[in-house]
PDB file of C-alpha atoms in Angstrom:
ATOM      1  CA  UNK A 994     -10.024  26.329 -19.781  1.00  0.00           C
ATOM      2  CA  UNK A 995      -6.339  26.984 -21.507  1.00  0.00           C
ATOM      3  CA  UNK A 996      -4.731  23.646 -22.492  1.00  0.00           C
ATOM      4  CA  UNK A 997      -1.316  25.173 -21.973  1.00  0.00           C
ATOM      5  CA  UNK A 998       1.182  25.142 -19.780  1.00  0.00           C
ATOM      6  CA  UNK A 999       0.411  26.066 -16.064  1.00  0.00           C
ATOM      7  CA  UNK A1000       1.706  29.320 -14.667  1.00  0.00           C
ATOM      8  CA  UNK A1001       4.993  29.056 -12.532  1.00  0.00           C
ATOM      9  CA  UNK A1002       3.627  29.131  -9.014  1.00  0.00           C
ATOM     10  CA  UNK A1003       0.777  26.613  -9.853  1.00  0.00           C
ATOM     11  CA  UNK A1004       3.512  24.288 -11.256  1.00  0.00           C
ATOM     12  CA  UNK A1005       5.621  24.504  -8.449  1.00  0.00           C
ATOM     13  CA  UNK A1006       2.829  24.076  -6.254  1.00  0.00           C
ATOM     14  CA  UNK A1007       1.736  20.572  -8.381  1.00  0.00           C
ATOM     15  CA  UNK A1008       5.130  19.187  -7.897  1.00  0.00           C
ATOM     16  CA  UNK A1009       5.197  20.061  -4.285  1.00  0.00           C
ATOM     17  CA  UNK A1010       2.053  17.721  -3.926  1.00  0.00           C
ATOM     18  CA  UNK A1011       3.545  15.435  -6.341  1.00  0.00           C
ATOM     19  CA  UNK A1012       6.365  14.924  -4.224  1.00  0.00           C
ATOM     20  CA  UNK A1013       4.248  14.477  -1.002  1.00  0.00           C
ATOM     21  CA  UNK A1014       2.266  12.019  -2.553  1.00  0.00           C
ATOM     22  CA  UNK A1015       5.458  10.003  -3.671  1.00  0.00           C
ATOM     23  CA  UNK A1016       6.981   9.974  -0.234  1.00  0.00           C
ATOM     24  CA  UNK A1017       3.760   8.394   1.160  1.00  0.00           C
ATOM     25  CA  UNK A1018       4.503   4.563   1.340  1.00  0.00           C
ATOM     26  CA  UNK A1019       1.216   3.204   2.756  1.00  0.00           C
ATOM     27  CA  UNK A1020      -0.479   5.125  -0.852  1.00  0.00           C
ATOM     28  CA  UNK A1021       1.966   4.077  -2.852  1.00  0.00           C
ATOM     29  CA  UNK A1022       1.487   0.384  -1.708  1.00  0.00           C
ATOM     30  CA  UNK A1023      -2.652   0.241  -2.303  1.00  0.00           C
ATOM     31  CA  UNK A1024      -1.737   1.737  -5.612  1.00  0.00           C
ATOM     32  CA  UNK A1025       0.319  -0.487  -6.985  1.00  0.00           C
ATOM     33  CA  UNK A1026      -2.162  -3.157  -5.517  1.00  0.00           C
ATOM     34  CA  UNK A1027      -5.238  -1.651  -6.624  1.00  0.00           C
ATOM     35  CA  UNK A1028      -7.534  -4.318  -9.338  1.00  0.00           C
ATOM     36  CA  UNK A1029      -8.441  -2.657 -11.917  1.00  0.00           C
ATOM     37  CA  UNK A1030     -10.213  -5.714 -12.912  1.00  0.00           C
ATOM     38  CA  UNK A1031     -13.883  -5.647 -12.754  1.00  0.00           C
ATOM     39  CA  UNK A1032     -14.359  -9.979 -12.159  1.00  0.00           C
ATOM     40  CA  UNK A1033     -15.145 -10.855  -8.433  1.00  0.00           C
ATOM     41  CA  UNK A1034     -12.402 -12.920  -6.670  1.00  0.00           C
ATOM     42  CA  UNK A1035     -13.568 -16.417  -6.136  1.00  0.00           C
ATOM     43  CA  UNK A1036     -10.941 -16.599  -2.696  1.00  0.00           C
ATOM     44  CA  UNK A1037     -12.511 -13.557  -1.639  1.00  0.00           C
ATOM     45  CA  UNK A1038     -15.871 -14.623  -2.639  1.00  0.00           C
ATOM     46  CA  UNK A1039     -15.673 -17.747  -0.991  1.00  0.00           C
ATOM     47  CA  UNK A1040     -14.008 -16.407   2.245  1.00  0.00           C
ATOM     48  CA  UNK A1041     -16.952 -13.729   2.738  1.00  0.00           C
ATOM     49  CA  UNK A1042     -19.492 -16.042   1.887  1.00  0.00           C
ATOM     50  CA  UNK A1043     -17.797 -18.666   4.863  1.00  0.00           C
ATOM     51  CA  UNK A1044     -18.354 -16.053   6.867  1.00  0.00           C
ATOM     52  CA  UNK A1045     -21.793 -15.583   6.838  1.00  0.00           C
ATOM     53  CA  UNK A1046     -23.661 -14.554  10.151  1.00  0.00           C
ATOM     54  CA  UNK A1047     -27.192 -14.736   9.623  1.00  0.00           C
ATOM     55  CA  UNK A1048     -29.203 -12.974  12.459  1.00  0.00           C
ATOM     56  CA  UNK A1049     -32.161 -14.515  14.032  1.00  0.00           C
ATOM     57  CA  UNK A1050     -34.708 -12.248  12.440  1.00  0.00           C
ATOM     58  CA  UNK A1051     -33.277 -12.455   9.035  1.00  0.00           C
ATOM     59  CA  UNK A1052     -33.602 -16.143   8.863  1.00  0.00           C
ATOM     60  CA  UNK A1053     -36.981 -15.968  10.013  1.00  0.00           C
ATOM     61  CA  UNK A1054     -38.294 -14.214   7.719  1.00  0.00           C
ATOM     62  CA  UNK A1055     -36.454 -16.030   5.049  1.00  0.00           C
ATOM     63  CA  UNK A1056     -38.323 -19.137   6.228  1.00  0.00           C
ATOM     64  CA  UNK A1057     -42.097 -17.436   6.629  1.00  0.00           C
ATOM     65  CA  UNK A1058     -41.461 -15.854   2.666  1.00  0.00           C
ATOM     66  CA  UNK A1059     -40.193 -19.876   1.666  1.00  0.00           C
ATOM     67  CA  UNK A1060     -43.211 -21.572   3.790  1.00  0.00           C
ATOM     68  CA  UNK A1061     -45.343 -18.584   2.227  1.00  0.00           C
ATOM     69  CA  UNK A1062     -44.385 -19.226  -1.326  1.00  0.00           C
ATOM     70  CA  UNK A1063     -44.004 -23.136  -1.014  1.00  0.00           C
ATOM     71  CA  UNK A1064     -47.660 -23.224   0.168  1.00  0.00           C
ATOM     72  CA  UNK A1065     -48.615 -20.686  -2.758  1.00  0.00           C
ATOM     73  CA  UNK A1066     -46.688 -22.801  -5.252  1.00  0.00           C
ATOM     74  CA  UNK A1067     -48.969 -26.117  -4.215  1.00  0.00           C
ATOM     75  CA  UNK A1068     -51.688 -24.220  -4.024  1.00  0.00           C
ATOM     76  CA  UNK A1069     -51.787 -22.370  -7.257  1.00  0.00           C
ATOM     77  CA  UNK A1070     -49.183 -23.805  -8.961  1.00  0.00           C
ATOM     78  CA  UNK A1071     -48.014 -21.200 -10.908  1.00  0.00           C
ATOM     79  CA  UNK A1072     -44.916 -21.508 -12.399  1.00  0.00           C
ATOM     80  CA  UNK A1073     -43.617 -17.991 -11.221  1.00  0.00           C
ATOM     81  CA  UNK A1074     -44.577 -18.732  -7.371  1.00  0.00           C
ATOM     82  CA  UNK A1075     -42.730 -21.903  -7.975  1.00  0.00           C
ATOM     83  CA  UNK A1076     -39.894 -20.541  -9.916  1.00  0.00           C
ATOM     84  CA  UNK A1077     -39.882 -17.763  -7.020  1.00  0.00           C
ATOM     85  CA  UNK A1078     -39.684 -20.898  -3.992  1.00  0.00           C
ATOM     86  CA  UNK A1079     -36.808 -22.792  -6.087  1.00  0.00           C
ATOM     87  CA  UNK A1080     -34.998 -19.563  -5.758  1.00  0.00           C
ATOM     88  CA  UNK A1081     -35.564 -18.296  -1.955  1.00  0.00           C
ATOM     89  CA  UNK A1082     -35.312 -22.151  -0.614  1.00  0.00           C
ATOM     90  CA  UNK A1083     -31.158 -22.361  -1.224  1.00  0.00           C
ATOM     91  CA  UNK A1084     -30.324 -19.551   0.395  1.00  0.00           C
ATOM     92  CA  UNK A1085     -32.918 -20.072   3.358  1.00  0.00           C
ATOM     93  CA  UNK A1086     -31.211 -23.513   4.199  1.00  0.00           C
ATOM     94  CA  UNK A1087     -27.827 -21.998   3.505  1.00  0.00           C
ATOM     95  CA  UNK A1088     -28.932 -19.497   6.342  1.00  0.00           C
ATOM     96  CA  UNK A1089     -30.464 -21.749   8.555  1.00  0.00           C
ATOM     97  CA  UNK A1090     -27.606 -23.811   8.415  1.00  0.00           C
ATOM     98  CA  UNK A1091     -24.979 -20.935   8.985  1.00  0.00           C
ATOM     99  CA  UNK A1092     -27.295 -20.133  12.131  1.00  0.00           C
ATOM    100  CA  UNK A1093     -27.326 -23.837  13.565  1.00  0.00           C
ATOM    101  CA  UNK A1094     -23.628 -24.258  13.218  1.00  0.00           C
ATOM    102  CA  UNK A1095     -23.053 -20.800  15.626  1.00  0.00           C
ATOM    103  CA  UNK A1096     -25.578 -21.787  17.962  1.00  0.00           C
ATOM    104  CA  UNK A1097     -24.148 -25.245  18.180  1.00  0.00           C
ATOM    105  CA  UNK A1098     -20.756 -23.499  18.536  1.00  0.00           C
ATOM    106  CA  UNK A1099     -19.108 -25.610  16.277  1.00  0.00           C
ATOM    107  CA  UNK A1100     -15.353 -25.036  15.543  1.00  0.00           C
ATOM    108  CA  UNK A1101     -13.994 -24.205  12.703  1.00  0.00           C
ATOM    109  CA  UNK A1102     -10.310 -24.540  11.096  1.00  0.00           C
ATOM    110  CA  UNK A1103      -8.042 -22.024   9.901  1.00  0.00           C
ATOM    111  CA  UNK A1104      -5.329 -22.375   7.234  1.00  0.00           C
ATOM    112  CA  UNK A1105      -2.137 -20.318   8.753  1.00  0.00           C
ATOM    113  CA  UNK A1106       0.424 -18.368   6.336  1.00  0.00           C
ATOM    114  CA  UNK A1107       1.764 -21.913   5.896  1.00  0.00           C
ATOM    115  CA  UNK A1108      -0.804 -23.827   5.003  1.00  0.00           C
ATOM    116  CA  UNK A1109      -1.421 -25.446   8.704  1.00  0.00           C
ATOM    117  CA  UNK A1110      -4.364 -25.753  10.096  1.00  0.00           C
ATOM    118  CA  UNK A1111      -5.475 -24.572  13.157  1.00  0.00           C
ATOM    119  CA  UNK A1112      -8.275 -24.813  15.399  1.00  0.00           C
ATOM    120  CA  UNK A1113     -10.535 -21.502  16.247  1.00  0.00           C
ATOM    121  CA  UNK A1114     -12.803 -21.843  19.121  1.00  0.00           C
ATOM    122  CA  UNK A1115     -16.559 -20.042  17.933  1.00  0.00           C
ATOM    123  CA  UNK A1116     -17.005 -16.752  18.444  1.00  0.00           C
ATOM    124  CA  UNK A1117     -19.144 -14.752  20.782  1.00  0.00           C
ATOM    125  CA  UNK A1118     -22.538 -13.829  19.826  1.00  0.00           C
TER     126      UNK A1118
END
């Protein structure tokens, strides 16, 4: 591969693409937004953790593998089965808890573009 310059045609042919590219505003606009930072957003963190829909399955069998290693844990107590039950447990209630609060339909509030807040009525499972 030559590190030169490119022939005439294949230059003119770059800035035709170049110039294509530039025109394109929607590009240009998630380019000069892109993060090139590799830390997770705690807003966006936050917001996709809020929104959370555990299925029923999914908490179900977050609850048999807690029951299954609480038992195991009093049972054996070994430190790893307990260490492993300390672990699953938060996120189990978490889920459990996410799952309650849709069934019950609870509402939720919204902050709007200026800081308001608004009601929104649950959504439909």
């Amino acid at each position: 591969m030559s590190i030169g310059r490119l022939p005439d045609n294949e230059q003119r042919i770059l800035d035709e693409m170049e110039r294509a590219l530039r025109r394109d505003r929607r590009l240009d606009r998630r380019l000069r937004t892109l993060r090139l930072s590799r830390r997770p957003d705690p807003a966006r963190l936050l917001a996709r953790l809020g929104s959370y829909r555990p299925r029923v399955w999914t908490v179900a069998v977050l609850l048999a593998v807690s029951v299954g290693l609480m038992v195991a844990g009093m049972v054996t107590s070994e430190p790893g089965v307990i260490w492993a039950f300390a672990v699953i447990w938060p996120p189990t209630l978490f889920a459990v808890f996410r799952l309650m609060c849709r069934w019950c339909g609870a509402e939720r509030f919204v902050r709007g573009p200026k800081g308001n807040a608004r009601r929104v009525p649950p959504a439909e499972s």
